[in-house]
Amino acid sequence: MRLFEMLLFFTSACLLALLFIVNPRIRRSALLLTSGAGSFLLGIHLLVEGYRVQLLFLYGFTILMLILSLIDVFKKQKAVRTSSRIRRVLGRLFIGMGLIGTACFQYVFPVFDLPAPTGEFKVGTQVFHFVDSNREETFGSTATGKRELMVQVWYPAQTGTGQYASFIPDTRILSYMAANYGLPGFTFQHLKYVPSHAYSGAEVSSSQTSYPLILANPGFGSSRFLHTSQAENLASHGYIVAVIDHTFNTFATEFPDGRITTSTTNDLFSPDHDYRTENGNRDKLGKVLTDDVAFALDQFELIQSGQIPSRFKGKMDLKHVGVFGHSIGGATAYDAAYDPRITAGIDLDGGLYRLRDREGLQKPFLFIHSATEYERLKMVRDNRVYTDEELERTGSTREWMDQVTEDKKLELERMREAVGAGGQVLYIDNAEHLNFTDVQFISPIFKMLGVTGKIAPERANAVINAYMLDFFDMYLKNQGGNLMKGPDSRFPEMKFATSLFK
């Protein structure tokens, strides 16, 4: 709860308490003074912190009490009848319920702070719009008919001036984000007040001649914004991190001309669709996402050489390039890592695709899974068959799960190969799929509903960031690597899944 929100709520609670004062003269003066103070705080709140729909009751109650208090000062008091007392009791009960409801809304939809980056560098951010003239768009319509991408870069900054950039500066997409979770369009409008820890358009730090580049990929129905804390943390430790909005695979992407695209792909994994055939939908999507990474890397090579004018000219160490992603973005990271320009990669809880048409990846790759995904992999390793109850609970057919199981067997083999090439397979105890994104910070109700795991969001973020940084430091900077050696008492939640590979 922000400062003036808190003070406004406190004055509203005081106004309710003052209604119970018996002496009318004292009550009248106290209500006028408190409602005046509340209205003053309301004005400051709206100017400094900004309006949000979750506080609508507080706004209305504060203004109403000021109006009624002013009227009460100038009117002659009359005898109170029984019906009037009943209305007053009901009114106070309604106000109390309104305040309780407002407190619940503030708890469920807070204006939160993202975890601060842990590195020594200040962080800058910039957004690029890339158009691939060599690829037709197949998942929807675009202005040019070609594949277009929005890519946001976080990087070590020389200095930072002014305010931090917003966590989600493209505020028009917030209604689409709410719809993605089946909520009314206004639900997440307050997220426009959540700050990041990056400065827009700051110059690249001159502390080093160049910085390793890391390409990142969100999952199904996600967004580049939902990996802000990971990107900022890596940037603060001396990396240039480019997070790709894979068009038509995000919940919404806004382009410079004002166009907004939404997801047209997030049902391709359902049992109603072709899951895995020679030309399966999942692999078709996977190829597009992998090609997005290769194309983005092409563009950064042009930026590095100066063929595309940018402050990043000569600032990227393109001999040490990393890639990571979440969910299908993690599968994209694995598939993209076959590109010889990429040194190492990380898959955050993502099932792989395109497993049959190539040999195993012979370069360092780190898999970090949720507890649920680890249990699923163990089940496949042990050849345990899904029960009818499990199929009914997940809404899946046995044929569908048999296809998934076959893929998981190939994934286990790919993970064994990655371990042999210097990678690791880990999982986080009490973490679930969305603990690998900034979704976990948006509402504590997600944890209560099991959308995220039992682990505290701040802790999950700290553990994931620590291991990602250590892995990339080891293979992109030739330093660190201590966390890759085995379990660490500082991070008891992180488990090494060596038993899968015996």
PDB file of C-alpha atoms in Angstrom, residues 196-488:
ATOM      1  CA  SER A 196      10.987  -0.757 -12.711  1.00  0.00           C
ATOM      2  CA  HIS A 197      14.635  -0.145 -11.749  1.00  0.00           C
ATOM      3  CA  ALA A 198      15.723   0.981 -15.223  1.00  0.00           C
ATOM      4  CA  TYR A 199      16.137   4.389 -16.847  1.00  0.00           C
ATOM      5  CA  SER A 200      14.777   4.857 -20.366  1.00  0.00           C
ATOM      6  CA  GLY A 201      17.373   5.767 -22.975  1.00  0.00           C
ATOM      7  CA  ALA A 202      20.390   6.107 -20.660  1.00  0.00           C
ATOM      8  CA  GLU A 203      23.826   5.785 -22.251  1.00  0.00           C
ATOM      9  CA  VAL A 204      25.620   2.437 -22.059  1.00  0.00           C
ATOM     10  CA  SER A 205      28.136   2.257 -19.230  1.00  0.00           C
ATOM     11  CA  SER A 206      31.736   2.925 -20.246  1.00  0.00           C
ATOM     12  CA  SER A 207      33.104   0.801 -17.385  1.00  0.00           C
ATOM     13  CA  GLN A 208      33.781  -2.011 -19.875  1.00  0.00           C
ATOM     14  CA  THR A 209      34.478  -1.940 -23.580  1.00  0.00           C
ATOM     15  CA  SER A 210      31.735  -4.509 -24.249  1.00  0.00           C
ATOM     16  CA  TYR A 211      29.193  -6.732 -22.496  1.00  0.00           C
ATOM     17  CA  PRO A 212      27.961 -10.255 -23.300  1.00  0.00           C
ATOM     18  CA  LEU A 213      24.562 -10.383 -25.003  1.00  0.00           C
ATOM     19  CA  ILE A 214      21.730 -12.546 -23.650  1.00  0.00           C
ATOM     20  CA  LEU A 215      18.535 -13.164 -25.648  1.00  0.00           C
ATOM     21  CA  ALA A 216      15.396 -14.037 -23.685  1.00  0.00           C
ATOM     22  CA  ASN A 217      12.022 -15.559 -24.602  1.00  0.00           C
ATOM     23  CA  PRO A 218       8.713 -15.347 -22.680  1.00  0.00           C
ATOM     24  CA  GLY A 219       6.251 -18.237 -22.644  1.00  0.00           C
ATOM     25  CA  PHE A 220       2.740 -18.739 -24.039  1.00  0.00           C
ATOM     26  CA  GLY A 221       0.433 -15.772 -23.453  1.00  0.00           C
ATOM     27  CA  SER A 222       3.175 -13.953 -21.566  1.00  0.00           C
ATOM     28  CA  SER A 223       5.127 -10.767 -22.337  1.00  0.00           C
ATOM     29  CA  ARG A 224       8.613  -9.326 -22.310  1.00  0.00           C
ATOM     30  CA  PHE A 225       7.577  -7.183 -19.320  1.00  0.00           C
ATOM     31  CA  LEU A 226       7.053 -10.287 -17.176  1.00  0.00           C
ATOM     32  CA  HIS A 227      10.802 -10.975 -17.178  1.00  0.00           C
ATOM     33  CA  THR A 228      11.805  -7.464 -16.132  1.00  0.00           C
ATOM     34  CA  SER A 229      13.302  -8.436 -12.766  1.00  0.00           C
ATOM     35  CA  GLN A 230      15.479 -11.142 -14.338  1.00  0.00           C
ATOM     36  CA  ALA A 231      16.637  -8.858 -17.150  1.00  0.00           C
ATOM     37  CA  GLU A 232      17.367  -5.965 -14.784  1.00  0.00           C
ATOM     38  CA  ASN A 233      19.378  -8.178 -12.464  1.00  0.00           C
ATOM     39  CA  LEU A 234      21.534  -9.583 -15.258  1.00  0.00           C
ATOM     40  CA  ALA A 235      22.029  -6.090 -16.697  1.00  0.00           C
ATOM     41  CA  SER A 236      23.152  -4.800 -13.293  1.00  0.00           C
ATOM     42  CA  HIS A 237      25.888  -7.466 -13.354  1.00  0.00           C
ATOM     43  CA  GLY A 238      27.245  -6.456 -16.752  1.00  0.00           C
ATOM     44  CA  TYR A 239      25.049  -8.090 -19.407  1.00  0.00           C
ATOM     45  CA  ILE A 240      23.027  -6.671 -22.282  1.00  0.00           C
ATOM     46  CA  VAL A 241      19.717  -8.545 -22.128  1.00  0.00           C
ATOM     47  CA  ALA A 242      17.241  -8.493 -25.029  1.00  0.00           C
ATOM     48  CA  VAL A 243      13.776  -9.921 -24.294  1.00  0.00           C
ATOM     49  CA  ILE A 244      11.764 -10.771 -27.407  1.00  0.00           C
ATOM     50  CA  ASP A 245       8.017 -10.304 -27.623  1.00  0.00           C
ATOM     51  CA  HIS A 246       7.161 -13.193 -29.954  1.00  0.00           C
ATOM     52  CA  THR A 247       4.291 -11.624 -31.896  1.00  0.00           C
ATOM     53  CA  PHE A 248       0.936 -13.453 -31.656  1.00  0.00           C
ATOM     54  CA  ASN A 249       2.384 -15.590 -28.845  1.00  0.00           C
ATOM     55  CA  THR A 250       2.116 -12.814 -26.215  1.00  0.00           C
ATOM     56  CA  PHE A 251      -1.105 -11.766 -24.471  1.00  0.00           C
ATOM     57  CA  ALA A 252      -0.630  -8.436 -26.285  1.00  0.00           C
ATOM     58  CA  THR A 253       2.115  -6.514 -28.061  1.00  0.00           C
ATOM     59  CA  GLU A 254       1.892  -2.831 -28.948  1.00  0.00           C
ATOM     60  CA  PHE A 255       3.808  -1.593 -31.988  1.00  0.00           C
ATOM     61  CA  PRO A 256       5.121   1.942 -32.591  1.00  0.00           C
ATOM     62  CA  ASP A 257       2.219   2.817 -34.922  1.00  0.00           C
ATOM     63  CA  GLY A 258      -0.308   1.938 -32.215  1.00  0.00           C
ATOM     64  CA  ARG A 259      -1.287  -1.502 -33.511  1.00  0.00           C
ATOM     65  CA  ILE A 260      -1.866  -4.154 -30.846  1.00  0.00           C
ATOM     66  CA  THR A 261      -1.590  -7.866 -31.593  1.00  0.00           C
ATOM     67  CA  THR A 262      -2.871 -10.543 -29.230  1.00  0.00           C
ATOM     68  CA  SER A 263      -2.255 -14.250 -28.839  1.00  0.00           C
ATOM     69  CA  THR A 264      -3.443 -16.555 -31.609  1.00  0.00           C
ATOM     70  CA  THR A 265      -1.303 -19.537 -30.602  1.00  0.00           C
ATOM     71  CA  ASN A 266      -2.053 -20.435 -26.994  1.00  0.00           C
ATOM     72  CA  ASP A 267      -4.444 -23.273 -27.796  1.00  0.00           C
ATOM     73  CA  LEU A 268      -1.980 -25.225 -29.937  1.00  0.00           C
ATOM     74  CA  PHE A 269      -1.041 -27.517 -27.048  1.00  0.00           C
ATOM     75  CA  SER A 270      -4.591 -28.635 -26.274  1.00  0.00           C
ATOM     76  CA  PRO A 271      -5.812 -32.184 -26.931  1.00  0.00           C
ATOM     77  CA  ASP A 272      -8.104 -30.770 -29.645  1.00  0.00           C
ATOM     78  CA  HIS A 273      -5.106 -29.904 -31.819  1.00  0.00           C
ATOM     79  CA  ASP A 274      -2.430 -31.861 -33.627  1.00  0.00           C
ATOM     80  CA  TYR A 275       0.222 -32.191 -30.940  1.00  0.00           C
ATOM     81  CA  ARG A 276       3.073 -34.081 -32.542  1.00  0.00           C
ATOM     82  CA  THR A 277       3.027 -35.331 -36.100  1.00  0.00           C
ATOM     83  CA  GLU A 278       5.649 -34.940 -38.777  1.00  0.00           C
ATOM     84  CA  ASN A 279       4.441 -31.354 -39.228  1.00  0.00           C
ATOM     85  CA  GLY A 280       2.777 -30.856 -35.844  1.00  0.00           C
ATOM     86  CA  ASN A 281       1.412 -27.491 -34.735  1.00  0.00           C
ATOM     87  CA  ARG A 282       3.728 -27.297 -31.764  1.00  0.00           C
ATOM     88  CA  ASP A 283       6.805 -27.786 -33.892  1.00  0.00           C
ATOM     89  CA  LYS A 284       5.567 -25.285 -36.486  1.00  0.00           C
ATOM     90  CA  LEU A 285       5.218 -22.688 -33.739  1.00  0.00           C
ATOM     91  CA  GLY A 286       8.573 -23.706 -32.293  1.00  0.00           C
ATOM     92  CA  LYS A 287      10.336 -23.151 -35.590  1.00  0.00           C
ATOM     93  CA  VAL A 288       8.892 -19.624 -35.856  1.00  0.00           C
ATOM     94  CA  LEU A 289      10.012 -18.784 -32.313  1.00  0.00           C
ATOM     95  CA  THR A 290      13.491 -20.198 -32.915  1.00  0.00           C
ATOM     96  CA  ASP A 291      13.757 -18.212 -36.143  1.00  0.00           C
ATOM     97  CA  ASP A 292      12.759 -15.103 -34.161  1.00  0.00           C
ATOM     98  CA  VAL A 293      15.823 -15.574 -31.953  1.00  0.00           C
ATOM     99  CA  ALA A 294      18.130 -16.057 -34.940  1.00  0.00           C
ATOM    100  CA  PHE A 295      16.667 -12.963 -36.625  1.00  0.00           C
ATOM    101  CA  ALA A 296      17.024 -10.847 -33.468  1.00  0.00           C
ATOM    102  CA  LEU A 297      20.654 -11.943 -33.225  1.00  0.00           C
ATOM    103  CA  ASP A 298      21.126 -10.951 -36.868  1.00  0.00           C
ATOM    104  CA  GLN A 299      19.814  -7.479 -36.039  1.00  0.00           C
ATOM    105  CA  PHE A 300      22.134  -7.098 -33.068  1.00  0.00           C
ATOM    106  CA  GLU A 301      25.061  -8.015 -35.306  1.00  0.00           C
ATOM    107  CA  LEU A 302      24.017  -5.161 -37.612  1.00  0.00           C
ATOM    108  CA  ILE A 303      23.714  -2.849 -34.601  1.00  0.00           C
ATOM    109  CA  GLN A 304      27.139  -3.907 -33.356  1.00  0.00           C
ATOM    110  CA  SER A 305      28.750  -3.097 -36.706  1.00  0.00           C
ATOM    111  CA  GLY A 306      26.943   0.230 -37.009  1.00  0.00           C
ATOM    112  CA  GLN A 307      24.783  -0.742 -40.008  1.00  0.00           C
ATOM    113  CA  ILE A 308      21.782  -0.018 -37.775  1.00  0.00           C
ATOM    114  CA  PRO A 309      22.498   3.240 -35.867  1.00  0.00           C
ATOM    115  CA  SER A 310      22.335   2.704 -32.104  1.00  0.00           C
ATOM    116  CA  ARG A 311      24.032   3.504 -28.802  1.00  0.00           C
ATOM    117  CA  PHE A 312      24.939  -0.209 -28.672  1.00  0.00           C
ATOM    118  CA  LYS A 313      27.393   0.008 -31.590  1.00  0.00           C
ATOM    119  CA  GLY A 314      30.558  -1.799 -30.537  1.00  0.00           C
ATOM    120  CA  LYS A 315      29.186  -2.382 -27.005  1.00  0.00           C
ATOM    121  CA  MET A 316      28.181  -6.052 -27.361  1.00  0.00           C
ATOM    122  CA  ASP A 317      30.493  -9.026 -26.918  1.00  0.00           C
ATOM    123  CA  LEU A 318      29.004 -11.223 -29.635  1.00  0.00           C
ATOM    124  CA  LYS A 319      31.586 -13.942 -29.074  1.00  0.00           C
ATOM    125  CA  HIS A 320      29.824 -14.691 -25.798  1.00  0.00           C
ATOM    126  CA  VAL A 321      26.070 -14.873 -26.387  1.00  0.00           C
ATOM    127  CA  GLY A 322      23.586 -16.537 -24.056  1.00  0.00           C
ATOM    128  CA  VAL A 323      19.896 -17.383 -24.361  1.00  0.00           C
ATOM    129  CA  PHE A 324      17.160 -18.207 -21.847  1.00  0.00           C
ATOM    130  CA  GLY A 325      13.403 -18.505 -21.753  1.00  0.00           C
ATOM    131  CA  HIS A 326      10.394 -19.650 -19.768  1.00  0.00           C
ATOM    132  CA  SER A 327       7.879 -22.371 -20.687  1.00  0.00           C
ATOM    133  CA  ILE A 328       7.794 -22.630 -24.484  1.00  0.00           C
ATOM    134  CA  GLY A 329      10.287 -19.759 -24.364  1.00  0.00           C
ATOM    135  CA  GLY A 330      12.593 -22.183 -22.533  1.00  0.00           C
ATOM    136  CA  ALA A 331      12.115 -24.701 -25.329  1.00  0.00           C
ATOM    137  CA  THR A 332      12.888 -21.871 -27.751  1.00  0.00           C
ATOM    138  CA  ALA A 333      16.092 -21.147 -25.846  1.00  0.00           C
ATOM    139  CA  TYR A 334      17.159 -24.793 -26.132  1.00  0.00           C
ATOM    140  CA  ASP A 335      16.340 -24.987 -29.846  1.00  0.00           C
ATOM    141  CA  ALA A 336      17.974 -21.625 -30.586  1.00  0.00           C
ATOM    142  CA  ALA A 337      21.129 -22.710 -28.757  1.00  0.00           C
ATOM    143  CA  TYR A 338      21.987 -24.971 -31.718  1.00  0.00           C
ATOM    144  CA  ASP A 339      22.950 -21.718 -33.462  1.00  0.00           C
ATOM    145  CA  PRO A 340      26.791 -21.718 -33.443  1.00  0.00           C
ATOM    146  CA  ARG A 341      26.757 -18.036 -32.444  1.00  0.00           C
ATOM    147  CA  ILE A 342      25.197 -18.922 -29.062  1.00  0.00           C
ATOM    148  CA  THR A 343      27.511 -20.120 -26.293  1.00  0.00           C
ATOM    149  CA  ALA A 344      25.152 -21.376 -23.567  1.00  0.00           C
ATOM    150  CA  GLY A 345      21.504 -21.297 -22.525  1.00  0.00           C
ATOM    151  CA  ILE A 346      18.907 -21.790 -19.797  1.00  0.00           C
ATOM    152  CA  ASP A 347      15.433 -23.358 -19.932  1.00  0.00           C
ATOM    153  CA  LEU A 348      13.117 -22.201 -17.132  1.00  0.00           C
ATOM    154  CA  ASP A 349      10.467 -24.926 -16.732  1.00  0.00           C
ATOM    155  CA  GLY A 350       9.830 -25.455 -20.432  1.00  0.00           C
ATOM    156  CA  GLY A 351       9.088 -28.686 -22.287  1.00  0.00           C
ATOM    157  CA  LEU A 352      11.211 -29.094 -25.419  1.00  0.00           C
ATOM    158  CA  TYR A 353      10.142 -29.259 -29.075  1.00  0.00           C
ATOM    159  CA  ARG A 354      11.780 -30.421 -32.353  1.00  0.00           C
ATOM    160  CA  LEU A 355      13.489 -33.304 -30.561  1.00  0.00           C
ATOM    161  CA  ARG A 356      13.475 -35.872 -33.348  1.00  0.00           C
ATOM    162  CA  ASP A 357      15.199 -34.058 -36.184  1.00  0.00           C
ATOM    163  CA  ARG A 358      18.609 -33.408 -34.640  1.00  0.00           C
ATOM    164  CA  GLU A 359      21.283 -34.777 -32.358  1.00  0.00           C
ATOM    165  CA  GLY A 360      21.650 -33.643 -28.765  1.00  0.00           C
ATOM    166  CA  LEU A 361      22.929 -30.151 -27.988  1.00  0.00           C
ATOM    167  CA  GLN A 362      26.664 -30.287 -27.430  1.00  0.00           C
ATOM    168  CA  LYS A 363      27.115 -27.111 -25.393  1.00  0.00           C
ATOM    169  CA  PRO A 364      26.449 -26.061 -21.785  1.00  0.00           C
ATOM    170  CA  PHE A 365      22.752 -25.810 -21.032  1.00  0.00           C
ATOM    171  CA  LEU A 366      20.961 -25.372 -17.704  1.00  0.00           C
ATOM    172  CA  PHE A 367      17.457 -26.661 -16.970  1.00  0.00           C
ATOM    173  CA  ILE A 368      15.673 -25.235 -13.912  1.00  0.00           C
ATOM    174  CA  HIS A 369      12.286 -26.854 -13.289  1.00  0.00           C
ATOM    175  CA  SER A 370       9.370 -26.348 -10.952  1.00  0.00           C
ATOM    176  CA  ALA A 371       8.647 -29.051  -8.401  1.00  0.00           C
ATOM    177  CA  THR A 372       5.617 -30.191 -10.429  1.00  0.00           C
ATOM    178  CA  GLU A 373       7.576 -30.544 -13.663  1.00  0.00           C
ATOM    179  CA  TYR A 374      10.303 -32.480 -11.853  1.00  0.00           C
ATOM    180  CA  GLU A 375       7.695 -34.911 -10.502  1.00  0.00           C
ATOM    181  CA  ARG A 376       6.330 -35.336 -14.033  1.00  0.00           C
ATOM    182  CA  LEU A 377       9.794 -36.151 -15.349  1.00  0.00           C
ATOM    183  CA  LYS A 378      10.326 -38.651 -12.537  1.00  0.00           C
ATOM    184  CA  MET A 379       7.028 -40.290 -13.393  1.00  0.00           C
ATOM    185  CA  VAL A 380       8.124 -40.700 -17.019  1.00  0.00           C
ATOM    186  CA  ARG A 381      11.501 -42.047 -15.927  1.00  0.00           C
ATOM    187  CA  ASP A 382       9.767 -44.624 -13.724  1.00  0.00           C
ATOM    188  CA  ASN A 383       7.311 -45.571 -16.526  1.00  0.00           C
ATOM    189  CA  ARG A 384       4.316 -44.798 -14.327  1.00  0.00           C
ATOM    190  CA  VAL A 385       1.047 -44.524 -16.261  1.00  0.00           C
ATOM    191  CA  TYR A 386      -1.464 -41.751 -15.615  1.00  0.00           C
ATOM    192  CA  THR A 387      -4.543 -42.945 -13.744  1.00  0.00           C
ATOM    193  CA  ASP A 388      -8.073 -42.236 -14.986  1.00  0.00           C
ATOM    194  CA  GLU A 389      -8.506 -39.810 -12.076  1.00  0.00           C
ATOM    195  CA  GLU A 390      -5.384 -37.866 -13.084  1.00  0.00           C
ATOM    196  CA  LEU A 391      -6.544 -37.683 -16.696  1.00  0.00           C
ATOM    197  CA  GLU A 392      -9.959 -36.407 -15.621  1.00  0.00           C
ATOM    198  CA  ARG A 393      -8.416 -33.825 -13.287  1.00  0.00           C
ATOM    199  CA  THR A 394      -6.180 -32.444 -16.045  1.00  0.00           C
ATOM    200  CA  GLY A 395      -8.860 -32.651 -18.747  1.00  0.00           C
ATOM    201  CA  SER A 396      -6.594 -34.769 -20.950  1.00  0.00           C
ATOM    202  CA  THR A 397      -7.113 -37.898 -23.014  1.00  0.00           C
ATOM    203  CA  ARG A 398      -4.892 -40.944 -22.642  1.00  0.00           C
ATOM    204  CA  GLU A 399      -3.735 -40.588 -26.253  1.00  0.00           C
ATOM    205  CA  TRP A 400      -2.719 -36.986 -25.548  1.00  0.00           C
ATOM    206  CA  MET A 401      -0.802 -37.931 -22.405  1.00  0.00           C
ATOM    207  CA  ASP A 402       0.881 -40.835 -24.207  1.00  0.00           C
ATOM    208  CA  GLN A 403       2.221 -38.308 -26.754  1.00  0.00           C
ATOM    209  CA  VAL A 404       3.404 -36.042 -23.952  1.00  0.00           C
ATOM    210  CA  THR A 405       5.084 -38.981 -22.224  1.00  0.00           C
ATOM    211  CA  GLU A 406       6.981 -39.947 -25.364  1.00  0.00           C
ATOM    212  CA  ASP A 407       8.280 -36.395 -25.653  1.00  0.00           C
ATOM    213  CA  LYS A 408       9.291 -36.376 -21.994  1.00  0.00           C
ATOM    214  CA  LYS A 409      11.371 -39.505 -22.557  1.00  0.00           C
ATOM    215  CA  LEU A 410      13.246 -37.691 -25.324  1.00  0.00           C
ATOM    216  CA  GLU A 411      13.601 -34.642 -23.066  1.00  0.00           C
ATOM    217  CA  LEU A 412      15.246 -36.781 -20.401  1.00  0.00           C
ATOM    218  CA  GLU A 413      17.725 -38.004 -22.984  1.00  0.00           C
ATOM    219  CA  ARG A 414      18.453 -34.439 -24.104  1.00  0.00           C
ATOM    220  CA  MET A 415      18.992 -33.416 -20.475  1.00  0.00           C
ATOM    221  CA  ARG A 416      21.461 -36.266 -19.978  1.00  0.00           C
ATOM    222  CA  GLU A 417      23.362 -35.021 -23.013  1.00  0.00           C
ATOM    223  CA  ALA A 418      23.310 -31.449 -21.677  1.00  0.00           C
ATOM    224  CA  VAL A 419      24.758 -32.600 -18.355  1.00  0.00           C
ATOM    225  CA  GLY A 420      27.487 -34.428 -20.250  1.00  0.00           C
ATOM    226  CA  ALA A 421      28.334 -31.164 -22.058  1.00  0.00           C
ATOM    227  CA  GLY A 422      28.703 -29.170 -18.847  1.00  0.00           C
ATOM    228  CA  GLY A 423      25.075 -28.292 -18.079  1.00  0.00           C
ATOM    229  CA  GLN A 424      22.883 -29.095 -15.116  1.00  0.00           C
ATOM    230  CA  VAL A 425      19.293 -30.100 -14.368  1.00  0.00           C
ATOM    231  CA  LEU A 426      17.845 -28.488 -11.248  1.00  0.00           C
ATOM    232  CA  TYR A 427      14.450 -27.940  -9.690  1.00  0.00           C
ATOM    233  CA  ILE A 428      13.144 -25.571  -7.033  1.00  0.00           C
ATOM    234  CA  ASP A 429      11.237 -27.066  -4.133  1.00  0.00           C
ATOM    235  CA  ASN A 430       7.737 -25.580  -3.641  1.00  0.00           C
ATOM    236  CA  ALA A 431       7.970 -23.577  -6.873  1.00  0.00           C
ATOM    237  CA  GLU A 432       5.404 -23.744  -9.662  1.00  0.00           C
ATOM    238  CA  HIS A 433       5.400 -22.722 -13.314  1.00  0.00           C
ATOM    239  CA  LEU A 434       4.688 -18.995 -12.883  1.00  0.00           C
ATOM    240  CA  ASN A 435       7.292 -18.515 -10.153  1.00  0.00           C
ATOM    241  CA  PHE A 436       9.732 -18.120 -13.048  1.00  0.00           C
ATOM    242  CA  THR A 437       8.062 -14.848 -14.132  1.00  0.00           C
ATOM    243  CA  ASP A 438       7.094 -11.533 -12.564  1.00  0.00           C
ATOM    244  CA  VAL A 439       3.479 -12.726 -12.496  1.00  0.00           C
ATOM    245  CA  GLN A 440       4.297 -13.981  -9.000  1.00  0.00           C
ATOM    246  CA  PHE A 441       4.545 -10.383  -7.735  1.00  0.00           C
ATOM    247  CA  ILE A 442       1.261  -9.139  -9.180  1.00  0.00           C
ATOM    248  CA  SER A 443      -1.056 -10.575  -6.548  1.00  0.00           C
ATOM    249  CA  PRO A 444      -0.686 -12.657  -3.361  1.00  0.00           C
ATOM    250  CA  ILE A 445      -3.939 -14.376  -4.295  1.00  0.00           C
ATOM    251  CA  PHE A 446      -2.039 -16.275  -7.005  1.00  0.00           C
ATOM    252  CA  LYS A 447      -0.115 -18.094  -4.287  1.00  0.00           C
ATOM    253  CA  MET A 448      -3.311 -18.879  -2.358  1.00  0.00           C
ATOM    254  CA  LEU A 449      -4.925 -20.278  -5.511  1.00  0.00           C
ATOM    255  CA  GLY A 450      -1.877 -22.414  -6.323  1.00  0.00           C
ATOM    256  CA  VAL A 451      -1.091 -20.479  -9.515  1.00  0.00           C
ATOM    257  CA  THR A 452       2.340 -19.960  -7.994  1.00  0.00           C
ATOM    258  CA  GLY A 453       4.008 -22.263  -5.468  1.00  0.00           C
ATOM    259  CA  LYS A 454       4.346 -22.128  -1.701  1.00  0.00           C
ATOM    260  CA  ILE A 455       7.743 -20.479  -1.954  1.00  0.00           C
ATOM    261  CA  ALA A 456       7.679 -16.714  -1.331  1.00  0.00           C
ATOM    262  CA  PRO A 457       7.863 -14.783  -4.649  1.00  0.00           C
ATOM    263  CA  GLU A 458      10.841 -12.705  -3.488  1.00  0.00           C
ATOM    264  CA  ARG A 459      12.693 -15.849  -2.482  1.00  0.00           C
ATOM    265  CA  ALA A 460      11.919 -17.671  -5.727  1.00  0.00           C
ATOM    266  CA  ASN A 461      13.151 -14.669  -7.685  1.00  0.00           C
ATOM    267  CA  ALA A 462      16.354 -14.429  -5.643  1.00  0.00           C
ATOM    268  CA  VAL A 463      17.153 -18.142  -6.066  1.00  0.00           C
ATOM    269  CA  ILE A 464      16.478 -18.162  -9.817  1.00  0.00           C
ATOM    270  CA  ASN A 465      18.477 -14.978 -10.392  1.00  0.00           C
ATOM    271  CA  ALA A 466      21.430 -16.289  -8.395  1.00  0.00           C
ATOM    272  CA  TYR A 467      21.678 -19.502 -10.415  1.00  0.00           C
ATOM    273  CA  MET A 468      21.085 -17.831 -13.774  1.00  0.00           C
ATOM    274  CA  LEU A 469      23.816 -15.295 -13.041  1.00  0.00           C
ATOM    275  CA  ASP A 470      26.269 -17.933 -11.848  1.00  0.00           C
ATOM    276  CA  PHE A 471      25.689 -20.071 -14.953  1.00  0.00           C
ATOM    277  CA  PHE A 472      26.083 -17.193 -17.398  1.00  0.00           C
ATOM    278  CA  ASP A 473      29.099 -15.862 -15.501  1.00  0.00           C
ATOM    279  CA  MET A 474      30.711 -19.266 -15.807  1.00  0.00           C
ATOM    280  CA  TYR A 475      30.225 -19.669 -19.562  1.00  0.00           C
ATOM    281  CA  LEU A 476      30.035 -16.088 -20.872  1.00  0.00           C
ATOM    282  CA  LYS A 477      32.595 -14.410 -18.581  1.00  0.00           C
ATOM    283  CA  ASN A 478      34.802 -17.322 -17.477  1.00  0.00           C
ATOM    284  CA  GLN A 479      34.202 -16.543 -13.801  1.00  0.00           C
ATOM    285  CA  GLY A 480      31.965 -17.793 -11.003  1.00  0.00           C
ATOM    286  CA  GLY A 481      30.403 -21.213 -11.426  1.00  0.00           C
ATOM    287  CA  ASN A 482      30.432 -22.119  -7.736  1.00  0.00           C
ATOM    288  CA  LEU A 483      26.675 -22.783  -7.632  1.00  0.00           C
ATOM    289  CA  MET A 484      26.996 -25.214 -10.529  1.00  0.00           C
ATOM    290  CA  LYS A 485      29.208 -27.530  -8.458  1.00  0.00           C
ATOM    291  CA  GLY A 486      26.430 -28.899  -6.267  1.00  0.00           C
ATOM    292  CA  PRO A 487      23.915 -28.102  -3.497  1.00  0.00           C
ATOM    293  CA  ASP A 488      24.590 -24.882  -1.576  1.00  0.00           C
TER     294      ASP A 488
END
